[in-house]
Amino acid sequence: MTEPRPSLPVMDLDHLSAMTSGDTDLGIEVIEIFQHQAQLWSRLLDPRLEARDWSDAAHTLKGASLGIGALKLAAACEKAEKAGRSETPPSPAHAAVLLGDVKDALGETLEAAARAIYDLTASRNRRES
């Protein structure tokens, strides 16, 4: 019997802090860039499109998510990306499941990102007062 895999964090703020050297303003800016990227690229997470198109979108979202520590989203994106770039792309039904997982993780991540911006802003304001 195999051990269950530990769940990945929706957003690892320690990772974000390490990537931004603890700079709160930079952390907020990076999250805002991620939010913008997510809005642009999520439109291409459509199983009716060519696999190349949605796998490119998944690849881009994976990179953006790794920048903010959104490991759960990065893992879902990687799975979709690999499937879309495989020699035999998945069926539209399988692609819909893969991309549904990405969209679910993206929704969770966007909620966590909004919370993180709120927390970082509040933390910055407390330090400044």
Short mmCIF file of C-alpha atoms in Angstrom, two decimals:
data_model
loop_
_atom_site.label_atom_id
_atom_site.label_comp_id
_atom_site.label_asym_id
_atom_site.label_seq_id
_atom_site.Cartn_x
_atom_site.Cartn_y
_atom_site.Cartn_z
CA MET A 1 0.00 0.00 0.00
CA THR A 2 1.39 3.38 -0.97
CA GLU A 3 1.48 6.38 1.30
CA PRO A 4 -0.83 9.22 0.27
CA ARG A 5 1.03 12.13 -1.23
CA PRO A 6 1.08 15.20 0.97
CA SER A 7 -1.10 17.93 -0.44
CA LEU A 8 0.69 20.88 -1.94
CA PRO A 9 0.06 24.33 -0.52
CA VAL A 10 -2.25 26.62 -2.45
CA MET A 11 0.22 29.44 -1.85
CA ASP A 12 3.47 29.28 0.08
CA LEU A 13 4.11 32.75 1.47
CA ASP A 14 7.53 31.72 2.75
CA HIS A 15 8.47 30.92 -0.86
CA LEU A 16 7.16 34.30 -1.99
CA SER A 17 9.13 36.02 0.75
CA ALA A 18 12.29 34.17 -0.28
CA MET A 19 11.75 35.10 -3.94
CA THR A 20 11.31 38.79 -3.01
CA SER A 21 13.95 38.90 -0.26
CA GLY A 22 11.20 39.78 2.20
CA ASP A 23 10.34 43.01 0.35
CA THR A 24 6.60 43.49 1.03
CA ASP A 25 6.06 45.97 -1.79
CA LEU A 26 7.78 43.67 -4.25
CA GLY A 27 5.74 40.73 -2.96
CA ILE A 28 2.52 42.65 -3.59
CA GLU A 29 3.74 43.63 -7.06
CA VAL A 30 4.63 40.03 -7.94
CA ILE A 31 1.21 38.81 -6.82
CA GLU A 32 -0.50 41.54 -8.86
CA ILE A 33 1.51 40.53 -11.93
CA PHE A 34 0.44 36.93 -11.33
CA GLN A 35 -3.21 38.00 -11.10
CA HIS A 36 -2.90 39.83 -14.43
CA GLN A 37 -1.15 36.86 -16.08
CA ALA A 38 -3.84 34.51 -14.77
CA GLN A 39 -6.57 36.68 -16.26
CA LEU A 40 -4.89 36.69 -19.66
CA TRP A 41 -3.87 33.06 -19.92
CA SER A 42 -6.87 31.42 -18.26
CA ARG A 43 -8.94 32.24 -21.34
CA LEU A 44 -6.88 29.71 -23.27
CA LEU A 45 -7.60 26.87 -20.83
CA ASP A 46 -10.27 25.59 -23.17
CA PRO A 47 -10.29 21.91 -24.16
CA ARG A 48 -11.94 22.83 -27.48
CA LEU A 49 -8.78 24.64 -28.55
CA GLU A 50 -5.76 22.93 -30.05
CA ALA A 51 -3.77 21.07 -27.39
CA ARG A 52 -0.73 23.20 -28.26
CA ASP A 53 -2.63 26.37 -27.30
CA TRP A 54 -3.93 25.25 -23.92
CA SER A 55 -0.66 23.50 -23.06
CA ASP A 56 1.21 26.76 -23.77
CA ALA A 57 -1.22 28.58 -21.45
CA ALA A 58 -0.70 25.92 -18.78
CA HIS A 59 3.07 26.30 -19.18
CA THR A 60 2.91 30.07 -18.72
CA LEU A 61 0.63 29.78 -15.70
CA LYS A 62 2.97 27.18 -14.23
CA GLY A 63 5.89 29.59 -14.39
CA ALA A 64 3.87 32.45 -12.94
CA SER A 65 2.53 30.26 -10.15
CA LEU A 66 6.01 29.05 -9.19
CA GLY A 67 7.04 32.69 -8.79
CA ILE A 68 4.50 33.21 -6.00
CA GLY A 69 4.73 29.77 -4.41
CA ALA A 70 1.42 28.47 -5.79
CA LEU A 71 2.63 24.89 -5.84
CA LYS A 72 -0.74 23.19 -6.17
CA LEU A 73 -1.53 25.24 -9.28
CA ALA A 74 1.94 24.65 -10.69
CA ALA A 75 1.48 20.88 -10.33
CA ALA A 76 -1.93 20.95 -12.07
CA CYS A 77 -0.48 23.11 -14.86
CA GLU A 78 2.47 20.79 -15.32
CA LYS A 79 0.20 17.77 -15.64
CA ALA A 80 -1.95 19.52 -18.25
CA GLU A 81 1.08 20.87 -20.08
CA LYS A 82 2.71 17.45 -20.36
CA ALA A 83 -0.53 15.87 -21.58
CA GLY A 84 -1.07 18.60 -24.16
CA ARG A 85 2.47 18.30 -25.48
CA SER A 86 2.53 14.52 -25.57
CA GLU A 87 2.85 12.70 -28.87
CA THR A 88 -0.81 11.76 -28.64
CA PRO A 89 -2.76 14.63 -27.06
CA PRO A 90 -5.60 13.67 -24.72
CA SER A 91 -9.17 13.37 -25.87
CA PRO A 92 -11.32 16.47 -25.45
CA ALA A 93 -12.99 14.82 -22.43
CA HIS A 94 -9.65 14.07 -20.76
CA ALA A 95 -8.41 17.57 -21.62
CA ALA A 96 -11.55 19.00 -20.00
CA VAL A 97 -10.77 17.11 -16.79
CA LEU A 98 -7.13 18.23 -16.77
CA LEU A 99 -8.03 21.84 -17.48
CA GLY A 100 -10.84 21.70 -14.93
CA ASP A 101 -8.24 20.75 -12.34
CA VAL A 102 -6.11 23.73 -13.43
CA LYS A 103 -9.09 26.08 -13.22
CA ASP A 104 -10.04 24.78 -9.77
CA ALA A 105 -6.49 25.29 -8.51
CA LEU A 106 -6.37 28.69 -10.20
CA GLY A 107 -9.53 29.78 -8.40
CA GLU A 108 -8.09 28.71 -5.06
CA THR A 109 -4.84 30.47 -5.87
CA LEU A 110 -6.52 33.72 -6.85
CA GLU A 111 -8.41 33.70 -3.54
CA ALA A 112 -5.17 33.05 -1.66
CA ALA A 113 -3.42 35.78 -3.66
CA ALA A 114 -6.08 38.33 -2.76
CA ARG A 115 -5.78 37.32 0.90
CA ALA A 116 -1.99 37.58 0.70
CA ILE A 117 -2.16 41.08 -0.76
CA TYR A 118 -4.52 42.10 2.03
CA ASP A 119 -2.24 40.60 4.69
CA LEU A 120 0.93 42.08 3.19
CA THR A 121 -0.67 45.50 2.89
CA ALA A 122 -1.91 45.36 6.48
CA SER A 123 1.53 44.25 7.66
CA ARG A 124 3.21 47.10 5.77
CA ASN A 125 0.71 49.63 7.17
CA ARG A 126 1.32 48.43 10.73
CA ARG A 127 5.07 48.85 10.29
CA GLU A 128 4.65 52.34 8.85
CA SER A 129 2.37 53.60 11.64
#
